[in-house]
JSON list of C-alpha atoms in Angstrom, two decimals:
[
{"chain": "A", "resi": 1, "resn": "LEU", "atom": "CA", "xyz": [-15.92, -21.24, -16.24]},
{"chain": "A", "resi": 2, "resn": "VAL", "atom": "CA", "xyz": [-14.43, -17.75, -16.20]},
{"chain": "A", "resi": 3, "resn": "ARG", "atom": "CA", "xyz": [-15.99, -17.01, -12.84]},
{"chain": "A", "resi": 4, "resn": "SER", "atom": "CA", "xyz": [-14.57, -20.18, -11.33]},
{"chain": "A", "resi": 5, "resn": "GLY", "atom": "CA", "xyz": [-11.15, -19.43, -12.75]},
{"chain": "A", "resi": 6, "resn": "ALA", "atom": "CA", "xyz": [-11.05, -22.51, -14.94]},
{"chain": "A", "resi": 7, "resn": "VAL", "atom": "CA", "xyz": [-10.89, -20.56, -18.21]},
{"chain": "A", "resi": 8, "resn": "ARG", "atom": "CA", "xyz": [-9.74, -17.15, -19.35]},
{"chain": "A", "resi": 9, "resn": "VAL", "atom": "CA", "xyz": [-10.93, -15.43, -22.50]},
{"chain": "A", "resi": 10, "resn": "LEU", "atom": "CA", "xyz": [-8.63, -13.81, -25.07]},
{"chain": "A", "resi": 11, "resn": "ILE", "atom": "CA", "xyz": [-10.05, -10.94, -27.11]},
{"chain": "A", "resi": 12, "resn": "ASN", "atom": "CA", "xyz": [-7.60, -9.73, -29.76]},
{"chain": "A", "resi": 13, "resn": "LYS", "atom": "CA", "xyz": [-4.93, -11.59, -27.73]},
{"chain": "A", "resi": 14, "resn": "LYS", "atom": "CA", "xyz": [-5.77, -9.54, -24.62]},
{"chain": "A", "resi": 15, "resn": "PRO", "atom": "CA", "xyz": [-6.63, -11.78, -21.62]},
{"chain": "A", "resi": 16, "resn": "PHE", "atom": "CA", "xyz": [-9.85, -11.24, -19.65]},
{"chain": "A", "resi": 17, "resn": "THR", "atom": "CA", "xyz": [-10.42, -12.94, -16.27]},
{"chain": "A", "resi": 18, "resn": "ASN", "atom": "CA", "xyz": [-13.07, -10.70, -14.65]},
{"chain": "A", "resi": 19, "resn": "PRO", "atom": "CA", "xyz": [-16.54, -12.15, -15.37]},
{"chain": "A", "resi": 20, "resn": "SER", "atom": "CA", "xyz": [-18.12, -8.73, -14.70]},
{"chain": "A", "resi": 21, "resn": "ASP", "atom": "CA", "xyz": [-16.21, -7.07, -17.53]},
{"chain": "A", "resi": 22, "resn": "PRO", "atom": "CA", "xyz": [-18.85, -5.85, -20.06]},
{"chain": "A", "resi": 23, "resn": "GLU", "atom": "CA", "xyz": [-16.50, -6.40, -23.01]},
{"chain": "A", "resi": 24, "resn": "LEU", "atom": "CA", "xyz": [-15.99, -10.01, -21.96]},
{"chain": "A", "resi": 25, "resn": "GLN", "atom": "CA", "xyz": [-19.73, -10.52, -21.44]},
{"chain": "A", "resi": 26, "resn": "ASP", "atom": "CA", "xyz": [-20.51, -9.19, -24.91]},
{"chain": "A", "resi": 27, "resn": "ALA", "atom": "CA", "xyz": [-17.82, -11.40, -26.42]},
{"chain": "A", "resi": 28, "resn": "VAL", "atom": "CA", "xyz": [-19.20, -14.63, -24.94]},
{"chain": "A", "resi": 29, "resn": "ARG", "atom": "CA", "xyz": [-22.92, -13.76, -25.28]},
{"chain": "A", "resi": 30, "resn": "VAL", "atom": "CA", "xyz": [-23.06, -12.63, -28.92]},
{"chain": "A", "resi": 31, "resn": "SER", "atom": "CA", "xyz": [-22.42, -15.45, -31.39]},
{"chain": "A", "resi": 32, "resn": "ARG", "atom": "CA", "xyz": [-20.71, -13.34, -34.06]},
{"chain": "A", "resi": 33, "resn": "THR", "atom": "CA", "xyz": [-18.17, -12.04, -31.52]},
{"chain": "A", "resi": 34, "resn": "PHE", "atom": "CA", "xyz": [-17.76, -15.35, -29.71]},
{"chain": "A", "resi": 35, "resn": "ASP", "atom": "CA", "xyz": [-16.36, -16.91, -32.89]},
{"chain": "A", "resi": 36, "resn": "LYS", "atom": "CA", "xyz": [-13.43, -14.47, -32.66]},
{"chain": "A", "resi": 37, "resn": "VAL", "atom": "CA", "xyz": [-12.38, -15.03, -29.05]},
{"chain": "A", "resi": 38, "resn": "GLY", "atom": "CA", "xyz": [-9.82, -17.49, -27.73]},
{"chain": "A", "resi": 39, "resn": "LEU", "atom": "CA", "xyz": [-10.23, -19.69, -24.69]},
{"chain": "A", "resi": 40, "resn": "GLU", "atom": "CA", "xyz": [-7.36, -20.87, -22.48]},
{"chain": "A", "resi": 41, "resn": "LEU", "atom": "CA", "xyz": [-7.43, -23.33, -19.62]},
{"chain": "A", "resi": 42, "resn": "GLU", "atom": "CA", "xyz": [-6.09, -21.87, -16.38]},
{"chain": "A", "resi": 43, "resn": "GLU", "atom": "CA", "xyz": [-3.77, -23.43, -13.85]},
{"chain": "A", "resi": 44, "resn": "SER", "atom": "CA", "xyz": [-5.65, -25.78, -11.56]},
{"chain": "A", "resi": 45, "resn": "GLU", "atom": "CA", "xyz": [-2.93, -26.75, -9.08]},
{"chain": "A", "resi": 46, "resn": "VAL", "atom": "CA", "xyz": [-0.49, -25.02, -6.74]},
{"chain": "A", "resi": 47, "resn": "ASP", "atom": "CA", "xyz": [2.79, -26.51, -5.55]},
{"chain": "A", "resi": 48, "resn": "GLN", "atom": "CA", "xyz": [2.58, -27.62, -1.91]},
{"chain": "A", "resi": 49, "resn": "ASP", "atom": "CA", "xyz": [5.71, -25.64, -0.99]},
{"chain": "A", "resi": 50, "resn": "VAL", "atom": "CA", "xyz": [4.01, -22.49, -2.32]},
{"chain": "A", "resi": 51, "resn": "LEU", "atom": "CA", "xyz": [0.96, -23.11, -0.13]},
{"chain": "A", "resi": 52, "resn": "THR", "atom": "CA", "xyz": [3.17, -23.68, 2.91]},
{"chain": "A", "resi": 53, "resn": "GLU", "atom": "CA", "xyz": [5.16, -20.49, 2.42]},
{"chain": "A", "resi": 54, "resn": "VAL", "atom": "CA", "xyz": [2.09, -18.37, 1.71]},
{"chain": "A", "resi": 55, "resn": "ARG", "atom": "CA", "xyz": [0.39, -19.74, 4.84]},
{"chain": "A", "resi": 56, "resn": "SER", "atom": "CA", "xyz": [3.46, -18.90, 6.95]},
{"chain": "A", "resi": 57, "resn": "LEU", "atom": "CA", "xyz": [3.49, -15.37, 5.56]},
{"chain": "A", "resi": 58, "resn": "LEU", "atom": "CA", "xyz": [-0.22, -14.86, 6.27]},
{"chain": "A", "resi": 59, "resn": "ILE", "atom": "CA", "xyz": [0.25, -16.10, 9.83]},
{"chain": "A", "resi": 60, "resn": "LYS", "atom": "CA", "xyz": [2.90, -13.38, 10.30]},
{"chain": "A", "resi": 61, "resn": "LEU", "atom": "CA", "xyz": [0.76, -10.70, 8.72]},
{"chain": "A", "resi": 62, "resn": "THR", "atom": "CA", "xyz": [-2.50, -11.55, 10.51]},
{"chain": "A", "resi": 63, "resn": "GLY", "atom": "CA", "xyz": [-1.36, -13.12, 13.76]},
{"chain": "A", "resi": 64, "resn": "LYS", "atom": "CA", "xyz": [-3.77, -16.01, 13.12]},
{"chain": "A", "resi": 65, "resn": "ARG", "atom": "CA", "xyz": [-2.52, -19.58, 13.23]},
{"chain": "A", "resi": 66, "resn": "LYS", "atom": "CA", "xyz": [-5.73, -21.38, 12.25]},
{"chain": "A", "resi": 67, "resn": "ILE", "atom": "CA", "xyz": [-5.46, -20.94, 8.49]},
{"chain": "A", "resi": 68, "resn": "ASP", "atom": "CA", "xyz": [-6.05, -23.96, 6.26]},
{"chain": "A", "resi": 69, "resn": "GLU", "atom": "CA", "xyz": [-3.32, -24.72, 3.74]},
{"chain": "A", "resi": 70, "resn": "THR", "atom": "CA", "xyz": [-5.62, -24.56, 0.71]},
{"chain": "A", "resi": 71, "resn": "PRO", "atom": "CA", "xyz": [-5.82, -21.96, -2.08]},
{"chain": "A", "resi": 72, "resn": "ALA", "atom": "CA", "xyz": [-9.40, -21.05, -1.13]},
{"chain": "A", "resi": 73, "resn": "ALA", "atom": "CA", "xyz": [-8.60, -20.48, 2.57]},
{"chain": "A", "resi": 74, "resn": "LEU", "atom": "CA", "xyz": [-5.40, -18.56, 1.88]},
{"chain": "A", "resi": 75, "resn": "SER", "atom": "CA", "xyz": [-7.13, -16.42, -0.73]},
{"chain": "A", "resi": 76, "resn": "ALA", "atom": "CA", "xyz": [-10.00, -15.63, 1.64]},
{"chain": "A", "resi": 77, "resn": "GLU", "atom": "CA", "xyz": [-7.58, -14.65, 4.41]},
{"chain": "A", "resi": 78, "resn": "MET", "atom": "CA", "xyz": [-5.75, -12.29, 2.07]},
{"chain": "A", "resi": 79, "resn": "GLU", "atom": "CA", "xyz": [-9.10, -10.85, 0.94]},
{"chain": "A", "resi": 80, "resn": "THR", "atom": "CA", "xyz": [-9.78, -9.76, 4.53]},
{"chain": "A", "resi": 81, "resn": "LEU", "atom": "CA", "xyz": [-6.23, -8.61, 5.27]},
{"chain": "A", "resi": 82, "resn": "GLY", "atom": "CA", "xyz": [-5.80, -6.80, 1.96]},
{"chain": "A", "resi": 83, "resn": "GLY", "atom": "CA", "xyz": [-9.13, -5.05, 2.36]},
{"chain": "A", "resi": 84, "resn": "GLU", "atom": "CA", "xyz": [-8.16, -3.81, 5.82]},
{"chain": "A", "resi": 85, "resn": "LEU", "atom": "CA", "xyz": [-4.74, -2.57, 4.70]},
{"chain": "A", "resi": 86, "resn": "LEU", "atom": "CA", "xyz": [-6.12, -0.84, 1.61]},
{"chain": "A", "resi": 87, "resn": "GLY", "atom": "CA", "xyz": [-8.79, 0.80, 3.75]},
{"chain": "A", "resi": 88, "resn": "GLU", "atom": "CA", "xyz": [-6.12, 2.13, 6.11]},
{"chain": "A", "resi": 89, "resn": "ALA", "atom": "CA", "xyz": [-3.95, 3.24, 3.19]},
{"chain": "A", "resi": 90, "resn": "GLY", "atom": "CA", "xyz": [-6.86, 5.06, 1.58]},
{"chain": "A", "resi": 91, "resn": "LYS", "atom": "CA", "xyz": [-7.63, 7.03, 4.76]},
{"chain": "A", "resi": 92, "resn": "THR", "atom": "CA", "xyz": [-3.95, 7.87, 5.21]},
{"chain": "A", "resi": 93, "resn": "THR", "atom": "CA", "xyz": [-3.67, 9.13, 1.63]},
{"chain": "A", "resi": 94, "resn": "LEU", "atom": "CA", "xyz": [-6.78, 11.30, 2.00]},
{"chain": "A", "resi": 95, "resn": "TRP", "atom": "CA", "xyz": [-5.33, 12.87, 5.15]},
{"chain": "A", "resi": 96, "resn": "ALA", "atom": "CA", "xyz": [-1.76, 13.19, 3.88]},
{"chain": "A", "resi": 97, "resn": "GLN", "atom": "CA", "xyz": [-2.48, 15.04, 0.64]},
{"chain": "A", "resi": 98, "resn": "PRO", "atom": "CA", "xyz": [-4.04, 18.22, 2.10]},
{"chain": "A", "resi": 99, "resn": "ALA", "atom": "CA", "xyz": [-1.75, 18.06, 5.15]},
{"chain": "A", "resi": 100, "resn": "GLY", "atom": "CA", "xyz": [1.35, 17.96, 2.95]},
{"chain": "A", "resi": 101, "resn": "LEU", "atom": "CA", "xyz": [2.72, 14.76, 4.51]},
{"chain": "A", "resi": 102, "resn": "PRO", "atom": "CA", "xyz": [5.06, 13.02, 2.04]},
{"chain": "A", "resi": 103, "resn": "LEU", "atom": "CA", "xyz": [4.37, 9.31, 1.79]},
{"chain": "A", "resi": 104, "resn": "PRO", "atom": "CA", "xyz": [7.39, 6.98, 1.46]},
{"chain": "A", "resi": 105, "resn": "GLN", "atom": "CA", "xyz": [7.80, 4.94, -1.72]},
{"chain": "A", "resi": 106, "resn": "ASP", "atom": "CA", "xyz": [7.23, 1.69, 0.20]},
{"chain": "A", "resi": 107, "resn": "PHE", "atom": "CA", "xyz": [3.76, 2.94, 1.14]},
{"chain": "A", "resi": 108, "resn": "GLU", "atom": "CA", "xyz": [2.78, 3.59, -2.47]},
{"chain": "A", "resi": 109, "resn": "ASP", "atom": "CA", "xyz": [4.39, 0.35, -3.68]},
{"chain": "A", "resi": 110, "resn": "GLY", "atom": "CA", "xyz": [2.61, -1.57, -0.94]},
{"chain": "A", "resi": 111, "resn": "GLN", "atom": "CA", "xyz": [-0.74, -0.06, -1.80]},
{"chain": "A", "resi": 112, "resn": "GLU", "atom": "CA", "xyz": [-0.23, -1.02, -5.45]},
{"chain": "A", "resi": 113, "resn": "ALA", "atom": "CA", "xyz": [0.87, -4.56, -4.53]},
{"chain": "A", "resi": 114, "resn": "PHE", "atom": "CA", "xyz": [-2.16, -5.29, -2.35]},
{"chain": "A", "resi": 115, "resn": "GLU", "atom": "CA", "xyz": [-4.51, -3.78, -4.94]},
{"chain": "A", "resi": 116, "resn": "LYS", "atom": "CA", "xyz": [-3.04, -6.11, -7.56]},
{"chain": "A", "resi": 117, "resn": "ILE", "atom": "CA", "xyz": [-3.43, -9.13, -5.29]},
{"chain": "A", "resi": 118, "resn": "ILE", "atom": "CA", "xyz": [-7.02, -8.33, -4.30]},
{"chain": "A", "resi": 119, "resn": "ALA", "atom": "CA", "xyz": [-7.96, -7.72, -7.95]},
{"chain": "A", "resi": 120, "resn": "LEU", "atom": "CA", "xyz": [-7.24, -11.39, -8.67]},
{"chain": "A", "resi": 121, "resn": "THR", "atom": "CA", "xyz": [-10.44, -13.28, -7.94]},
{"chain": "A", "resi": 122, "resn": "ASN", "atom": "CA", "xyz": [-9.10, -16.73, -8.79]},
{"chain": "A", "resi": 123, "resn": "PRO", "atom": "CA", "xyz": [-7.70, -18.24, -5.55]},
{"chain": "A", "resi": 124, "resn": "ILE", "atom": "CA", "xyz": [-4.87, -19.97, -7.41]},
{"chain": "A", "resi": 125, "resn": "HIS", "atom": "CA", "xyz": [-3.83, -16.77, -9.18]},
{"chain": "A", "resi": 126, "resn": "ARG", "atom": "CA", "xyz": [-4.01, -14.86, -5.92]},
{"chain": "A", "resi": 127, "resn": "VAL", "atom": "CA", "xyz": [-1.90, -17.40, -4.03]},
{"chain": "A", "resi": 128, "resn": "ASN", "atom": "CA", "xyz": [0.72, -17.40, -6.79]},
{"chain": "A", "resi": 129, "resn": "GLU", "atom": "CA", "xyz": [0.81, -13.58, -6.76]},
{"chain": "A", "resi": 130, "resn": "ILE", "atom": "CA", "xyz": [1.25, -13.56, -2.97]},
{"chain": "A", "resi": 131, "resn": "TYR", "atom": "CA", "xyz": [4.08, -16.03, -3.35]},
{"chain": "A", "resi": 132, "resn": "GLY", "atom": "CA", "xyz": [5.69, -13.92, -6.07]},
{"chain": "A", "resi": 133, "resn": "GLN", "atom": "CA", "xyz": [5.73, -10.88, -3.76]},
{"chain": "A", "resi": 134, "resn": "LYS", "atom": "CA", "xyz": [6.33, -12.71, -0.47]},
{"chain": "A", "resi": 135, "resn": "ASP", "atom": "CA", "xyz": [9.70, -11.04, 0.17]},
{"chain": "A", "resi": 136, "resn": "LYS", "atom": "CA", "xyz": [8.12, -7.55, 0.13]},
{"chain": "A", "resi": 137, "resn": "LEU", "atom": "CA", "xyz": [4.61, -7.91, 1.54]},
{"chain": "A", "resi": 138, "resn": "GLU", "atom": "CA", "xyz": [5.66, -7.98, 5.20]},
{"chain": "A", "resi": 139, "resn": "ASP", "atom": "CA", "xyz": [7.53, -4.67, 4.84]},
{"chain": "A", "resi": 140, "resn": "TYR", "atom": "CA", "xyz": [4.69, -3.18, 2.81]},
{"chain": "A", "resi": 141, "resn": "ALA", "atom": "CA", "xyz": [2.12, -4.09, 5.47]},
{"chain": "A", "resi": 142, "resn": "ALA", "atom": "CA", "xyz": [4.36, -2.71, 8.24]},
{"chain": "A", "resi": 143, "resn": "THR", "atom": "CA", "xyz": [4.78, 0.59, 6.36]},
{"chain": "A", "resi": 144, "resn": "ILE", "atom": "CA", "xyz": [1.03, 1.01, 5.80]},
{"chain": "A", "resi": 145, "resn": "ARG", "atom": "CA", "xyz": [0.32, 0.25, 9.46]},
{"chain": "A", "resi": 146, "resn": "ARG", "atom": "CA", "xyz": [3.07, 2.61, 10.64]},
{"chain": "A", "resi": 147, "resn": "LEU", "atom": "CA", "xyz": [1.60, 5.46, 8.58]},
{"chain": "A", "resi": 148, "resn": "THR", "atom": "CA", "xyz": [-1.86, 4.71, 10.00]},
{"chain": "A", "resi": 149, "resn": "VAL", "atom": "CA", "xyz": [-0.55, 4.95, 13.57]},
{"chain": "A", "resi": 150, "resn": "PHE", "atom": "CA", "xyz": [1.37, 8.13, 12.75]},
{"chain": "A", "resi": 151, "resn": "VAL", "atom": "CA", "xyz": [-1.71, 9.89, 11.40]},
{"chain": "A", "resi": 152, "resn": "GLU", "atom": "CA", "xyz": [-3.86, 8.76, 14.34]},
{"chain": "A", "resi": 153, "resn": "LYS", "atom": "CA", "xyz": [-1.37, 9.67, 17.09]},
{"chain": "A", "resi": 154, "resn": "ARG", "atom": "CA", "xyz": [0.81, 12.40, 15.60]},
{"chain": "A", "resi": 155, "resn": "GLY", "atom": "CA", "xyz": [-1.36, 13.92, 12.91]},
{"chain": "A", "resi": 156, "resn": "PRO", "atom": "CA", "xyz": [-2.41, 17.01, 14.92]},
{"chain": "A", "resi": 157, "resn": "ALA", "atom": "CA", "xyz": [1.20, 17.61, 16.03]},
{"chain": "A", "resi": 158, "resn": "TYR", "atom": "CA", "xyz": [2.36, 17.34, 12.42]},
{"chain": "A", "resi": 159, "resn": "THR", "atom": "CA", "xyz": [-0.25, 19.88, 11.28]},
{"chain": "A", "resi": 160, "resn": "THR", "atom": "CA", "xyz": [0.87, 22.30, 14.00]},
{"chain": "A", "resi": 161, "resn": "MET", "atom": "CA", "xyz": [4.49, 21.75, 13.01]},
{"chain": "A", "resi": 162, "resn": "GLY", "atom": "CA", "xyz": [3.64, 22.45, 9.37]},
{"chain": "A", "resi": 163, "resn": "ASP", "atom": "CA", "xyz": [1.98, 25.74, 10.33]},
{"chain": "A", "resi": 164, "resn": "PHE", "atom": "CA", "xyz": [5.06, 26.68, 12.35]},
{"chain": "A", "resi": 165, "resn": "ALA", "atom": "CA", "xyz": [7.35, 25.84, 9.43]},
{"chain": "A", "resi": 166, "resn": "GLY", "atom": "CA", "xyz": [5.17, 28.00, 7.17]},
{"chain": "A", "resi": 167, "resn": "ARG", "atom": "CA", "xyz": [5.49, 30.98, 9.52]},
{"chain": "A", "resi": 168, "resn": "LEU", "atom": "CA", "xyz": [9.27, 30.60, 9.62]},
{"chain": "A", "resi": 169, "resn": "THR", "atom": "CA", "xyz": [9.51, 30.24, 5.85]},
{"chain": "A", "resi": 170, "resn": "ALA", "atom": "CA", "xyz": [7.69, 33.54, 5.45]},
{"chain": "A", "resi": 171, "resn": "VAL", "atom": "CA", "xyz": [10.49, 35.35, 7.34]},
{"chain": "A", "resi": 172, "resn": "GLU", "atom": "CA", "xyz": [13.33, 33.01, 6.40]},
{"chain": "A", "resi": 173, "resn": "GLU", "atom": "CA", "xyz": [15.49, 35.79, 4.97]},
{"chain": "A", "resi": 174, "resn": "LYS", "atom": "CA", "xyz": [15.50, 37.47, 8.40]},
{"chain": "A", "resi": 175, "resn": "LEU", "atom": "CA", "xyz": [16.60, 34.37, 10.33]},
{"chain": "A", "resi": 176, "resn": "ALA", "atom": "CA", "xyz": [20.19, 33.90, 11.45]},
{"chain": "A", "resi": 177, "resn": "ASN", "atom": "CA", "xyz": [21.86, 31.23, 9.34]},
{"chain": "A", "resi": 178, "resn": "ASP", "atom": "CA", "xyz": [23.32, 29.54, 12.41]},
{"chain": "A", "resi": 179, "resn": "GLY", "atom": "CA", "xyz": [20.19, 29.85, 14.57]},
{"chain": "A", "resi": 180, "resn": "ASP", "atom": "CA", "xyz": [17.76, 27.19, 15.77]},
{"chain": "A", "resi": 181, "resn": "CYS", "atom": "CA", "xyz": [14.99, 28.46, 13.46]},
{"chain": "A", "resi": 182, "resn": "ALA", "atom": "CA", "xyz": [17.17, 27.95, 10.40]},
{"chain": "A", "resi": 183, "resn": "ALA", "atom": "CA", "xyz": [18.22, 24.53, 11.74]},
{"chain": "A", "resi": 184, "resn": "PHE", "atom": "CA", "xyz": [14.58, 23.48, 12.14]},
{"chain": "A", "resi": 185, "resn": "LEU", "atom": "CA", "xyz": [13.71, 24.59, 8.61]},
{"chain": "A", "resi": 186, "resn": "GLY", "atom": "CA", "xyz": [16.68, 22.63, 7.30]},
{"chain": "A", "resi": 187, "resn": "ASN", "atom": "CA", "xyz": [15.55, 19.49, 9.15]},
{"chain": "A", "resi": 188, "resn": "TRP", "atom": "CA", "xyz": [11.96, 20.01, 7.95]},
{"chain": "A", "resi": 189, "resn": "LYS", "atom": "CA", "xyz": [12.94, 20.34, 4.31]},
{"chain": "A", "resi": 190, "resn": "THR", "atom": "CA", "xyz": [15.31, 17.36, 4.45]},
{"chain": "A", "resi": 191, "resn": "ALA", "atom": "CA", "xyz": [12.65, 15.14, 6.05]},
{"chain": "A", "resi": 192, "resn": "HIS", "atom": "CA", "xyz": [10.19, 16.06, 3.30]},
{"chain": "A", "resi": 193, "resn": "GLU", "atom": "CA", "xyz": [12.68, 15.59, 0.49]},
{"chain": "A", "resi": 194, "resn": "ASN", "atom": "CA", "xyz": [13.50, 12.11, 1.84]},
{"chain": "A", "resi": 195, "resn": "SER", "atom": "CA", "xyz": [9.84, 11.28, 2.71]},
{"chain": "A", "resi": 196, "resn": "SER", "atom": "CA", "xyz": [11.12, 10.26, 6.15]},
{"chain": "A", "resi": 197, "resn": "VAL", "atom": "CA", "xyz": [8.94, 12.38, 8.46]},
{"chain": "A", "resi": 198, "resn": "VAL", "atom": "CA", "xyz": [7.23, 9.34, 10.00]},
{"chain": "A", "resi": 199, "resn": "ALA", "atom": "CA", "xyz": [10.48, 7.59, 10.96]},
{"chain": "A", "resi": 200, "resn": "ASP", "atom": "CA", "xyz": [10.75, 7.63, 14.77]},
{"chain": "A", "resi": 201, "resn": "ASP", "atom": "CA", "xyz": [14.26, 9.10, 14.90]},
{"chain": "A", "resi": 202, "resn": "VAL", "atom": "CA", "xyz": [13.44, 11.77, 12.30]},
{"chain": "A", "resi": 203, "resn": "TRP", "atom": "CA", "xyz": [10.22, 12.72, 14.07]},
{"chain": "A", "resi": 204, "resn": "LYS", "atom": "CA", "xyz": [12.04, 13.05, 17.40]},
{"chain": "A", "resi": 205, "resn": "THR", "atom": "CA", "xyz": [14.65, 15.28, 15.76]},
{"chain": "A", "resi": 206, "resn": "LEU", "atom": "CA", "xyz": [11.91, 17.45, 14.27]},
{"chain": "A", "resi": 207, "resn": "ARG", "atom": "CA", "xyz": [10.09, 17.82, 17.59]},
{"chain": "A", "resi": 208, "resn": "ASP", "atom": "CA", "xyz": [13.28, 18.73, 19.48]},
{"chain": "A", "resi": 209, "resn": "SER", "atom": "CA", "xyz": [14.29, 21.10, 16.70]},
{"chain": "A", "resi": 210, "resn": "GLN", "atom": "CA", "xyz": [10.83, 22.71, 16.69]},
{"chain": "A", "resi": 211, "resn": "ALA", "atom": "CA", "xyz": [10.99, 23.35, 20.45]},
{"chain": "A", "resi": 212, "resn": "ALA", "atom": "CA", "xyz": [14.41, 24.97, 20.14]},
{"chain": "A", "resi": 213, "resn": "ALA", "atom": "CA", "xyz": [13.24, 27.05, 17.17]},
{"chain": "A", "resi": 214, "resn": "ALA", "atom": "CA", "xyz": [10.20, 28.29, 19.09]},
{"chain": "A", "resi": 215, "resn": "LEU", "atom": "CA", "xyz": [12.48, 29.64, 21.84]},
{"chain": "A", "resi": 216, "resn": "ASP", "atom": "CA", "xyz": [14.80, 31.14, 19.21]},
{"chain": "A", "resi": 217, "resn": "LEU", "atom": "CA", "xyz": [11.83, 32.83, 17.52]},
{"chain": "A", "resi": 218, "resn": "GLU", "atom": "CA", "xyz": [10.73, 34.44, 20.79]},
{"chain": "A", "resi": 219, "resn": "ARG", "atom": "CA", "xyz": [14.23, 35.87, 21.31]}
]
């Protein structure tokens, strides 16, 4: 019943819905502990308008139109999509940390949102959670995908830029305050403070500023 999502178990008023949880398994298997748990029936229906809106959102996120308007089908589609996005986010995070790339708040919020959705194994719970976050999920997915593309296409250039910024920082006190080197460092620091490096306009400004600073450094 727990596995199917029909029932959830309360242990000391704490709800358990994961049938693999060892604490839950002990509670329902051992008679002396089972007497102390509570059982609650779960929701068994989803409003049709919720199904319709969740389906429309998943069509936007996946590009697929052949998605059945049932909790099971919608949940399965999100399982695939969420897994892909979390996989991309995980790789981006692993690359960004040693490279020093600041990740925007939307990226971290999006990662957390999709983790929460995927953790819900009951299709009805998952659909309701998707619906509850429907106004944010499209932006979250776009942010995760944008970071993935940035790392794949611009990662090496970012690493080179970071090395250049490090060289300039080491001699910053010798740079002219109104020179291109100082201007680049200012742009670099601002982009990192705002976690906006991956924004197209910011990145273009950084590349142009880096080129001008390189010439200034030679002089």
